[in-house]
Coordinates of C-alpha atoms in Angstrom, one line a residue:
M616 CA -39.8 29.3 29.3
K617 CA -36.9 30.5 31.5
K618 CA -36.3 26.9 32.4
L619 CA -36.2 25.9 28.8
I620 CA -33.7 28.6 27.9
Y621 CA -31.6 27.6 30.9
L622 CA -31.5 24.0 29.7
I623 CA -30.6 25.0 26.2
A624 CA -27.8 27.2 27.5
L625 CA -26.5 24.4 29.7
S626 CA -26.6 21.9 26.8
I627 CA -24.5 24.3 24.7
T628 CA -22.0 24.9 27.5
I629 CA -21.6 21.1 28.0
H630 CA -21.2 20.5 24.3
A631 CA -18.6 23.3 24.0
N632 CA -16.6 21.9 26.9
S633 CA -16.6 18.5 25.3
Q634 CA -14.7 19.9 22.3
I635 CA -11.7 20.9 24.4
Q636 CA -8.6 19.0 23.4
F637 CA -6.4 18.0 26.3
P638 CA -2.7 17.2 25.8
K639 CA -1.8 13.5 26.0
T640 CA 0.7 12.3 28.5
S641 CA 2.2 10.1 25.7
P642 CA 1.8 12.2 22.5
K643 CA 1.5 10.6 19.1
G644 CA 4.6 10.4 16.9
K645 CA 5.1 9.4 13.3
I646 CA 8.1 8.7 11.0
E647 CA 8.0 8.3 7.3
Q648 CA 11.0 7.1 5.2
C649 CA 11.5 6.1 1.6
I650 CA 14.2 3.5 1.0
G651 CA 15.0 2.8 -2.6
V652 CA 11.5 2.6 -4.0
T653 CA 9.8 1.5 -0.8
D654 CA 7.7 3.7 1.5
I655 CA 7.8 2.9 5.2
S656 CA 5.9 4.6 8.0
V657 CA 5.6 4.0 11.7
S658 CA 3.0 5.7 14.0
Y659 CA 3.2 5.3 17.7
S660 CA 2.6 7.0 21.1
R661 CA 5.7 8.3 23.0
P662 CA 5.8 7.8 26.8
S663 CA 8.4 9.6 28.9
V664 CA 10.7 8.3 31.7
K665 CA 9.7 10.9 34.3
G666 CA 12.3 9.7 36.8
R667 CA 11.2 6.1 36.7
T668 CA 13.1 2.9 36.1
V669 CA 11.8 1.9 32.7
F670 CA 13.0 -1.5 31.7
G671 CA 12.6 -4.2 34.3
N672 CA 10.0 -2.0 36.1
V673 CA 7.6 0.2 34.0
V674 CA 8.2 -2.3 31.1
P675 CA 8.7 -5.7 32.7
F676 CA 11.4 -8.0 31.3
D677 CA 10.5 -11.1 29.3
K678 CA 6.9 -10.0 28.7
I679 CA 5.2 -8.8 25.5
W680 CA 5.2 -4.9 25.4
R681 CA 3.0 -2.7 23.2
T682 CA 6.2 -0.8 22.2
G683 CA 5.0 2.6 23.2
A684 CA 1.8 3.7 24.8
N685 CA -2.0 3.7 24.2
E686 CA -3.2 2.0 20.9
N687 CA -1.1 -0.2 18.7
T688 CA 2.2 0.9 17.3
I689 CA 1.7 0.5 13.5
I690 CA 4.2 0.0 10.7
K691 CA 3.2 0.2 7.0
T692 CA 5.5 -0.9 4.2
S693 CA 4.8 -0.7 0.5
D694 CA 7.2 -3.6 -0.2
D695 CA 8.8 -6.6 1.5
L696 CA 11.4 -6.0 4.3
I697 CA 14.0 -8.7 4.9
F698 CA 15.2 -9.2 8.5
G699 CA 18.1 -11.7 8.4
K700 CA 16.8 -14.7 6.5
D701 CA 13.1 -13.9 7.0
T702 CA 10.9 -11.7 4.9
L703 CA 8.1 -9.5 6.1
K704 CA 5.6 -9.2 3.3
K705 CA 4.4 -5.7 2.3
G706 CA 1.4 -4.6 4.4
T707 CA 0.4 -3.1 7.7
Y708 CA 1.4 -4.6 11.1
A709 CA 1.3 -3.9 14.8
I710 CA 4.7 -3.8 16.4
Y711 CA 5.3 -5.7 19.7
T712 CA 8.5 -6.3 21.5
K713 CA 9.7 -8.5 24.4
P714 CA 12.5 -6.6 26.1
S715 CA 15.0 -8.6 28.3
K716 CA 18.1 -7.4 30.1
D717 CA 20.5 -8.2 27.2
T718 CA 18.2 -8.8 24.2
W719 CA 14.9 -7.7 22.6
E720 CA 12.5 -9.8 20.5
L721 CA 10.6 -7.9 17.8
Y722 CA 7.2 -9.1 16.6
F723 CA 5.2 -8.0 13.5
Y724 CA 1.6 -8.8 14.3
K725 CA -1.1 -9.1 11.7
D726 CA -3.9 -7.9 14.0
T727 CA -3.6 -4.1 14.3
L728 CA -6.8 -3.3 16.2
N729 CA -5.8 -4.0 19.7
W730 CA -5.4 -1.4 22.4
G731 CA -2.0 -2.3 23.8
E732 CA -1.2 -6.0 24.1
P733 CA -3.8 -8.5 22.6
R734 CA -6.0 -10.0 25.3
N735 CA -5.1 -13.4 23.8
W736 CA -1.8 -13.6 22.1
D737 CA -2.0 -15.6 18.9
E738 CA 1.2 -17.0 17.4
T739 CA -0.5 -17.6 14.1
K740 CA -0.8 -13.9 13.7
V741 CA 2.9 -13.3 14.0
A742 CA 4.1 -12.5 10.5
L743 CA 7.7 -12.3 11.5
K744 CA 9.8 -12.5 14.7
T745 CA 13.5 -11.4 15.1
Q746 CA 15.9 -10.7 17.9
T747 CA 18.8 -8.4 18.6
N748 CA 21.1 -7.3 21.5
V749 CA 20.6 -4.3 23.7
K750 CA 23.0 -1.4 23.5
N751 CA 23.4 0.3 26.9
L752 CA 23.7 4.1 26.6
T753 CA 25.5 6.6 28.9
D754 CA 23.0 9.3 28.4
A755 CA 19.3 8.7 28.9
Y756 CA 16.6 9.3 26.3
E757 CA 13.7 10.9 28.2
V758 CA 11.0 10.2 25.5
F759 CA 10.5 6.8 23.8
T760 CA 11.7 7.1 20.2
I761 CA 11.4 4.9 17.1
D762 CA 13.5 5.8 14.1
I763 CA 14.7 4.5 10.8
Q764 CA 18.4 5.2 10.2
Q765 CA 21.5 4.0 8.2
V766 CA 19.4 4.3 5.0
D767 CA 20.7 3.5 1.5
V768 CA 18.9 2.1 -1.5
N769 CA 19.0 -1.5 -0.3
N770 CA 19.2 -1.2 3.5
G771 CA 17.9 0.4 6.7
Q772 CA 17.8 0.0 10.5
L773 CA 14.6 0.1 12.6
I774 CA 15.8 1.6 15.9
F775 CA 14.1 1.8 19.4
T776 CA 15.5 4.1 22.0
W777 CA 14.3 4.9 25.5
D778 CA 15.9 5.6 28.8
K779 CA 19.4 4.1 28.6
S780 CA 18.5 1.3 26.2
K781 CA 18.9 1.2 22.4
V782 CA 18.1 -1.7 20.1
I783 CA 18.8 -1.8 16.4
F784 CA 17.1 -4.2 13.9
P785 CA 18.9 -4.1 10.5
F786 CA 16.8 -5.0 7.4
Q787 CA 17.3 -5.2 3.7
L788 CA 15.0 -4.5 0.6
N789 CA 14.7 -6.0 -2.8
T790 CA 15.3 -2.7 -4.5
R791 CA 17.6 -4.0 -7.1
K792 CA 15.3 -6.9 -8.1
K793 CA 12.3 -4.5 -8.3
V794 CA 14.1 -2.0 -10.5
V795 CA 15.6 -4.7 -12.8
V796 CA 12.1 -6.2 -13.3
G797 CA 10.8 -2.7 -14.2
I798 CA 13.7 -2.1 -16.6
D799 CA 13.2 -5.4 -18.3
K800 CA 9.5 -4.7 -18.7
L801 CA 10.3 -1.3 -20.1
M802 CA 12.9 -2.5 -22.6
A803 CA 10.6 -5.3 -23.7
G804 CA 8.1 -2.7 -24.9
P805 CA 4.5 -2.0 -24.1
T806 CA 2.1 -4.8 -23.4
A807 CA -1.0 -5.5 -25.6
A808 CA -3.2 -3.9 -23.0
E809 CA -1.0 -0.8 -22.9
Y810 CA -1.0 -0.5 -26.7
F811 CA -4.8 -1.0 -26.8
N812 CA -5.6 1.4 -23.9
S813 CA -3.5 4.1 -25.5
G814 CA -5.0 3.6 -28.9
S815 CA -8.5 3.5 -27.5
Y816 CA -7.9 6.8 -25.7
Y817 CA -6.5 8.5 -28.8
Y818 CA -9.5 7.3 -30.8
K819 CA -12.1 8.3 -28.2
E820 CA -10.5 11.7 -27.7
K821 CA -9.9 12.2 -31.5
I822 CA -6.2 13.1 -30.8
D823 CA -4.5 11.2 -33.6
L824 CA -6.6 8.5 -35.4
K825 CA -3.6 7.2 -37.4
K826 CA -1.6 6.7 -34.2
A827 CA -4.6 5.1 -32.6
L828 CA -4.8 2.6 -35.5
E829 CA -1.1 1.9 -35.2
W830 CA -1.3 1.1 -31.5
V831 CA -4.4 -1.0 -31.6
S832 CA -3.0 -3.0 -34.5
K833 CA 0.1 -3.7 -32.5
A834 CA -2.1 -4.8 -29.6
I835 CA -3.8 -7.3 -31.9
D836 CA -0.4 -8.5 -33.2
I837 CA 0.5 -9.3 -29.6
Q838 CA -2.8 -10.5 -28.2
G839 CA -4.0 -12.4 -31.3
E840 CA -7.1 -12.3 -33.5
D841 CA -9.3 -13.9 -30.8
A842 CA -9.3 -10.5 -29.1
Y843 CA -12.7 -9.4 -30.7
W844 CA -12.9 -6.3 -28.6
M845 CA -9.6 -5.1 -30.0
L846 CA -10.7 -5.9 -33.5
R847 CA -13.9 -4.1 -33.0
T848 CA -12.1 -0.9 -31.9
K849 CA -9.7 -1.2 -34.9
S850 CA -12.7 -1.4 -37.3
L851 CA -14.2 1.7 -35.7
I852 CA -11.0 3.6 -36.2
Q853 CA -10.7 2.5 -39.8
A854 CA -14.3 3.6 -40.4
E855 CA -13.6 7.0 -38.8
L856 CA -10.6 7.4 -41.2
G857 CA -12.9 6.6 -44.1
D858 CA -11.5 3.2 -44.9
F859 CA -14.8 1.4 -44.9
K860 CA -13.5 -1.6 -46.9
G861 CA -10.8 -2.2 -44.3
A862 CA -13.2 -1.6 -41.5
T863 CA -15.6 -4.2 -42.9
E864 CA -12.8 -6.8 -43.3
T865 CA -11.6 -6.2 -39.7
A866 CA -15.2 -6.4 -38.4
K867 CA -15.7 -9.8 -40.1
K868 CA -12.7 -11.1 -38.1
A869 CA -14.1 -9.6 -35.0
L870 CA -17.5 -11.2 -35.7
I871 CA -15.9 -14.7 -36.0
A872 CA -14.0 -14.2 -32.7
S873 CA -17.0 -12.8 -30.8
E874 CA -19.2 -15.7 -32.0
K875 CA -16.5 -18.1 -30.7
S876 CA -16.8 -16.4 -27.3
K877 CA -20.6 -16.2 -27.5
N878 CA -20.6 -12.5 -26.7
Q879 CA -24.0 -11.6 -28.0
S880 CA -23.7 -7.8 -27.4
Y881 CA -20.5 -7.6 -29.5
I882 CA -22.1 -9.9 -32.2
D883 CA -25.0 -7.5 -32.5
M884 CA -22.9 -4.4 -32.6
I885 CA -20.5 -5.8 -35.2
K886 CA -23.3 -7.0 -37.5
A887 CA -24.9 -3.6 -37.4
S888 CA -21.7 -1.9 -38.3
I889 CA -21.0 -4.2 -41.2
E890 CA -24.4 -3.5 -42.6
E891 CA -23.9 0.2 -42.2
W892 CA -20.5 0.2 -43.8
K893 CA -21.7 -1.8 -46.8
K894 CA -23.8 1.3 -47.8
K895 CA -20.8 3.6 -47.8

């Protein structure tokens, strides 16, 4: 029994010790920035200089670098980013770089599950590659830093700084185009689906049946009378309002359309409703 108690106590001690969180040499960092109507985030690990020569030594020149420490540095963007003449499609990418003495190459890599550099680099997974010159600093940055600066509604800069090196990758966004498309859609009025969904909600929740009938009727005007599901909902609203004659007429149109589409469940429901409303 004593031996059993000892083993249980030892197990608990080991488990408790395994829960200790030790500080990482290269702590995690994250930046989030909204530019125009686009959300961008970068998560990465931040190594320190610690008296070492970084570029050309810790980070060799002319070789792919994980751009930080530990697992992949990840960028997420909710919309396209434009670097020069090339467009990075919205999505999630690993960031890799190839530092040289005077320039850096920046790679957005589709595979984000590597620990550090991929074992086998695959050029087909490079979504975009771009290059910029190195800016030499007088004062050293002890901790590797990624930032997004020079932000306005259409532009930004992705910046990497460490030791006495700084590189800036300017990019643009399609903010104006996206907003204009949204305005044009708004000014054109609701779509058939938006009218129908709004009318259906008002009908189901019994908020305003007359408004529900108005919106569903507008949806049918846009979609056309082949939209048997819309006609079915309109007939139900008319019946709820006590207009059984109008409901029956609408239901007959819905029946013709549903028979064209061979939707048996709608055919059966509509026929049953017509028979019921004839008795009213």
